[in-house]
C-alpha positions as semicolon CSV with decimal commas, in nm:
position;residue;x (nm);y (nm);z (nm)
1;X;0,003;0,015;-0,002
2;X;0,151;0,337;-0,123
3;X;0,220;0,577;0,159
4;X;0,088;0,933;0,193
5;X;0,444;1,062;0,139
6;X;0,469;0,828;-0,149
7;X;0,121;0,933;-0,322
8;X;0,228;1,284;-0,309
9;X;0,528;1,209;-0,469
10;X;0,384;1,050;-0,765
11;X;0,131;1,288;-0,792
12;X;0,394;1,556;-0,790
13;X;0,612;1,404;-1,019
14;X;0,288;1,350;-1,253
15;X;0,219;1,718;-1,238
16;X;0,591;1,840;-1,329
17;X;0,599;1,583;-1,622
18;X;0,261;1,737;-1,741
19;X;0,408;2,052;-1,689
20;X;0,712;2,017;-1,870
21;X;0,545;1,820;-2,169
22;X;0,304;2,158;-2,165
23;X;0,565;2,369;-2,168
24;X;0,759;2,177;-2,457
25;X;0,443;2,156;-2,672
26;X;0,448;2,549;-2,656
27;X;0,809;2,588;-2,698
28;X;0,806;2,358;-3,001
29;X;0,677;2,581;-3,259
30;X;0,855;2,870;-3,172
31;X;1,222;2,721;-3,138
32;X;1,257;2,419;-3,355
33;X;1,243;2,361;-3,740
34;X;1,361;2,067;-3,908
35;X;1,380;1,977;-4,268
36;X;1,205;1,695;-4,400
37;X;1,372;1,543;-4,723
38;X;1,261;1,295;-4,966
39;X;1,406;1,158;-5,307
40;X;1,198;1,034;-5,558
41;X;1,156;0,933;-5,940
42;X;0,763;0,916;-6,014
43;X;0,641;0,707;-6,320
44;X;0,676;0,895;-6,643
45;X;0,913;1,138;-6,544
46;X;1,132;1,271;-6,774
47;X;1,495;1,089;-6,777
48;X;1,766;1,328;-6,692
49;X;1,544;1,591;-6,537
50;X;1,685;1,628;-6,184
51;X;1,469;1,925;-5,985
52;X;1,495;2,009;-5,639
53;X;1,200;2,152;-5,481
54;X;1,163;2,314;-5,157
55;X;0,811;2,372;-5,032
56;X;0,678;2,548;-4,730
57;X;0,322;2,552;-4,569
58;X;0,092;2,676;-4,320
59;X;0,288;2,986;-4,212
60;X;-0,015;3,125;-3,991
61;X;0,167;3,450;-3,970
62;X;0,066;3,620;-3,620
63;X;0,250;3,743;-3,302
64;X;0,389;3,609;-3,123
65;X;0,352;3,236;-3,273
66;X;0,483;3,320;-3,620
67;X;0,615;3,686;-3,649
68;X;0,780;3,833;-3,975
69;X;1,143;3,770;-3,833
70;X;1,079;3,385;-3,795
71;X;0,948;3,388;-4,145
72;X;1,248;3,567;-4,304
73;X;1,452;3,302;-4,121
74;X;1,289;3,020;-4,220
75;X;1,311;3,147;-4,588
76;X;1,696;3,208;-4,530
77;X;1,720;2,827;-4,437
78;X;1,489;2,731;-4,735
79;X;1,733;2,951;-4,957
80;X;2,038;2,744;-4,813
81;X;1,894;2,425;-4,954
82;X;1,967;2,567;-5,312
83;X;1,641;2,476;-5,440
84;X;1,550;2,505;-5,804
85;X;1,180;2,605;-5,758
86;X;1,004;2,713;-5,411
87;X;0,643;2,648;-5,400
88;X;0,424;2,784;-5,130
89;X;0,122;2,579;-5,009
90;X;-0,105;2,822;-4,857
91;X;-0,257;2,935;-4,530
92;X;-0,028;3,232;-4,478
93;X;-0,287;3,404;-4,260
94;X;-0,349;3,282;-3,872
95;X;-0,707;3,190;-3,777
96;X;-0,601;3,132;-3,414
97;X;-0,763;3,389;-3,144
98;X;-0,484;3,282;-2,890
99;X;-0,247;3,584;-3,040
100;X;-0,111;3,910;-2,912
101;X;-0,125;4,054;-3,285
102;X;-0,263;4,018;-3,603
103;X;-0,005;4,037;-3,888
104;X;-0,090;4,282;-4,198
105;X;-0,082;4,079;-4,486
106;X;0,181;4,311;-4,667
107;X;0,411;4,259;-4,395
108;X;0,425;3,850;-4,401
109;X;0,413;3,883;-4,778
110;X;0,733;4,100;-4,772
111;X;0,908;3,857;-4,557
112;X;0,835;3,582;-4,821
113;X;0,959;3,776;-5,064
114;X;1,314;3,700;-4,960
115;X;1,279;3,348;-5,109
116;X;1,519;3,294;-5,387
117;X;1,517;3,011;-5,657
118;X;1,621;2,994;-6,022
119;X;1,269;2,878;-6,154
120;X;1,098;3,120;-5,918
121;X;0,875;3,102;-5,617
122;X;0,488;2,985;-5,671
123;X;0,202;2,977;-5,448
124;X;-0,150;2,866;-5,399
125;X;-0,395;2,963;-5,128
126;X;-0,528;2,782;-4,848
127;X;-0,864;2,759;-4,650
128;X;-0,754;3,044;-4,398
129;X;-0,646;3,288;-4,666
130;X;-1,031;3,263;-4,754
131;X;-1,183;3,220;-4,432
132;X;-1,005;3,532;-4,272
133;X;-1,102;3,753;-4,549
134;X;-1,450;3,905;-4,448
135;X;-1,500;4,053;-4,764
136;X;-1,477;3,751;-4,985
137;X;-1,643;3,543;-4,740
138;X;-1,938;3,795;-4,764
139;X;-1,967;3,809;-5,167
140;X;-1,918;3,399;-5,187
141;X;-1,592;3,468;-5,394
142;X;-1,332;3,746;-5,532
143;X;-0,981;3,770;-5,491
144;X;-0,868;3,751;-5,129
145;X;-0,598;3,972;-4,973
146;X;-0,337;3,675;-4,932
147;X;-0,352;3,687;-5,334
148;X;-0,326;4,060;-5,379
149;X;-0,014;4,098;-5,140
150;X;0,153;3,787;-5,265
151;X;0,148;3,905;-5,629
152;X;0,253;4,252;-5,518
153;X;0,578;4,100;-5,431
154;X;0,617;3,898;-5,744
155;X;0,498;3,565;-5,634
156;X;0,264;3,406;-5,845
157;X;-0,070;3,271;-5,719
158;X;-0,219;2,941;-5,894
159;X;-0,570;2,982;-5,901
160;X;-0,665;2,636;-6,108
161;X;-0,352;2,751;-6,357
162;X;-0,096;2,551;-6,517
163;X;0,243;2,674;-6,625
164;X;0,518;2,491;-6,825
165;X;0,881;2,546;-6,698
166;X;1,205;2,414;-6,784
167;X;1,533;2,332;-6,641
168;X;1,814;2,272;-6,875
169;X;1,602;2,260;-7,193
170;X;1,369;1,966;-6,980
171;X;1,018;2,094;-6,953
172;X;0,780;2,028;-6,675
173;X;0,441;2,145;-6,564
174;X;0,348;2,331;-6,268
175;X;-0,003;2,332;-6,153
176;X;-0,198;2,456;-5,882
177;X;-0,580;2,442;-5,780
178;X;-0,766;2,694;-5,590
179;X;-0,879;2,592;-5,207
180;X;-1,138;2,327;-5,179
181;X;-1,280;2,471;-4,838
182;X;-1,284;2,834;-4,956
183;X;-1,611;2,967;-4,883
184;X;-1,757;2,851;-4,558
185;X;-2,131;2,755;-4,534
186;X;-2,417;3,003;-4,442
187;X;-2,756;3,001;-4,373
188;X;-2,934;2,885;-4,661
189;X;-2,607;2,830;-4,880
190;X;-2,367;2,553;-4,861
191;X;-1,987;2,536;-4,861
192;X;-1,844;2,650;-5,180
193;X;-1,530;2,518;-5,316
194;X;-1,306;2,685;-5,537
195;X;-1,068;2,413;-5,703
196;X;-1,105;2,316;-6,068
197;X;-0,866;2,007;-6,118
198;X;-1,003;1,919;-6,434
199;X;-0,979;2,287;-6,583
200;X;-0,646;2,300;-6,473
201;X;-0,511;2,018;-6,613
202;X;-0,694;2,094;-6,929
203;X;-0,420;2,376;-6,959
204;X;-0,122;2,096;-6,992
205;X;-0,054;2,048;-7,363
206;X;0,248;1,818;-7,388
207;X;0,368;1,489;-7,215
208;X;0,630;1,678;-6,969
209;X;0,533;1,573;-6,583
210;X;0,308;1,754;-6,402
211;X;0,360;1,884;-6,026
212;X;0,034;1,971;-5,872
213;X;0,016;2,221;-5,568
214;X;-0,307;2,165;-5,389
215;X;-0,355;2,295;-5,011
216;X;-0,567;2,043;-4,854
217;X;-0,457;1,653;-4,978
218;X;-0,811;1,551;-4,998
219;X;-0,813;1,600;-5,363
220;X;-0,558;1,316;-5,408
221;X;-0,810;1,044;-5,509
222;X;-0,938;1,266;-5,779
223;X;-0,582;1,313;-5,918
224;X;-0,507;1,133;-6,257
225;X;-0,231;0,914;-6,309
226;X;-0,126;1,204;-6,537
227;X;0,015;1,411;-6,255
228;X;0,354;1,289;-6,125
229;X;0,337;1,427;-5,799
230;X;0,116;1,615;-5,579
231;X;0,207;1,865;-5,310
232;X;-0,027;1,929;-5,003
233;X;-0,018;2,105;-4,668
234;X;-0,310;2,180;-4,444
235;X;-0,289;1,901;-4,187
236;X;0,011;2,018;-4,000
237;X;0,138;1,660;-3,966
238;X;-0,183;1,644;-3,723
239;X;-0,011;1,947;-3,504
240;X;-0,027;1,691;-3,199
241;X;0,121;1,337;-3,239
242;X;0,144;1,072;-2,979
243;X;0,327;0,759;-3,047
244;X;0,298;0,825;-3,423
245;X;-0,077;0,865;-3,377
246;X;-0,271;1,224;-3,441
247;X;-0,600;1,209;-3,287
248;X;-0,737;1,513;-3,443
249;X;-0,677;1,547;-3,837
250;X;-0,850;1,778;-4,057
251;X;-0,932;1,559;-4,357
252;X;-1,241;1,335;-4,440
253;X;-0,990;1,069;-4,474
254;X;-0,889;1,068;-4,103
255;X;-0,499;0,978;-4,109
256;X;-0,488;0,848;-4,459
257;X;-0,310;1,161;-4,566
258;X;-0,207;1,317;-4,252
259;X;0,150;1,314;-4,314
260;X;0,480;1,264;-4,535
261;X;0,509;1,047;-4,880
262;X;0,183;0,876;-4,960
263;X;0,180;0,638;-5,256
264;X;-0,169;0,491;-5,405
265;X;-0,221;0,349;-5,731
266;X;0,136;0,409;-5,874
267;X;0,041;0,812;-5,793
268;X;0,266;1,020;-5,544
269;X;0,177;1,257;-5,279
270;X;0,376;1,432;-5,059
271;X;0,226;1,611;-4,743
272;X;0,406;1,911;-4,561
273;X;0,367;1,897;-4,165
274;X;0,384;2,294;-4,196
275;X;0,542;2,552;-4,008
276;X;0,270;2,709;-3,786
277;X;-0,014;2,642;-3,580
278;X;-0,395;2,634;-3,591
279;X;-0,658;2,626;-3,311
280;X;-0,409;2,625;-3,038
281;X;-0,039;2,752;-3,047
282;X;0,096;2,404;-2,959
283;X;0,302;2,130;-3,139
284;X;0,408;1,808;-3,005
285;X;0,557;1,528;-3,224
286;X;0,479;1,702;-3,529
287;X;0,766;1,957;-3,527
288;X;0,775;2,275;-3,773
289;X;0,936;2,168;-4,097
290;X;1,083;2,247;-4,427
291;X;1,003;2,001;-4,707
292;X;1,297;1,928;-4,990
293;X;1,253;1,713;-5,261
294;X;1,494;1,574;-5,521
295;X;1,295;1,465;-5,820
296;X;1,495;1,239;-6,047
């Protein structure tokens, strides 16, 4: 039988352990950053085409969790990886209420303008870039402020668009679909999605491989084999992972597309764990990350 002293020692130790875990979960988004690396040659990839992609997702810019200085620091580390192309996968705006200050869109956009790559920096929008824009929500559409500020600093935003790029004479297509959760449901009006996968891929006019940017990975079952690689964010890797399991995943597929490299039916998807936080300013077992992908 445990003694009174032993009982309180056990309770005290448990309390301190919980405090330590809680402190780590809050500190992780602020101080930790890793690089997740992948190397693959997708089916149908052009022989001899070697391409390094650096992908950044889910900044959720705000004070104090993702200030402009941290965004610049992340961009510097991304540049140091010497990417051929940088892809931004959406959710630049924070939807959290536990913040000390919002960040003006032009401030985080200016921070992102420090990214550099020979084949450019390219972006899609995420659900929070739509949800936190009161005007486009009221109208049920329009151009979100996130798109305007990105394009103002020279970063093109792919809203159901495809563009052909080349490296050393070998071509590939970069495509991006608009957000799948763009307009929140209102009384008498259902949720409105803005993505057009078929229309986007219809712009591809030759046999060169296609890289698709889609903020939410839930689109992946609809992606045809014609697409060499799909890149997504949105899930934050679960944001909290216990023994490899994420109890909460913002996807109708549960943990099927929660994180990392997924191959289904000969098709490839890579889901970034993201950089910022949503809901609560904590991460545990799912540290912020830069994604570096070597193709070919």
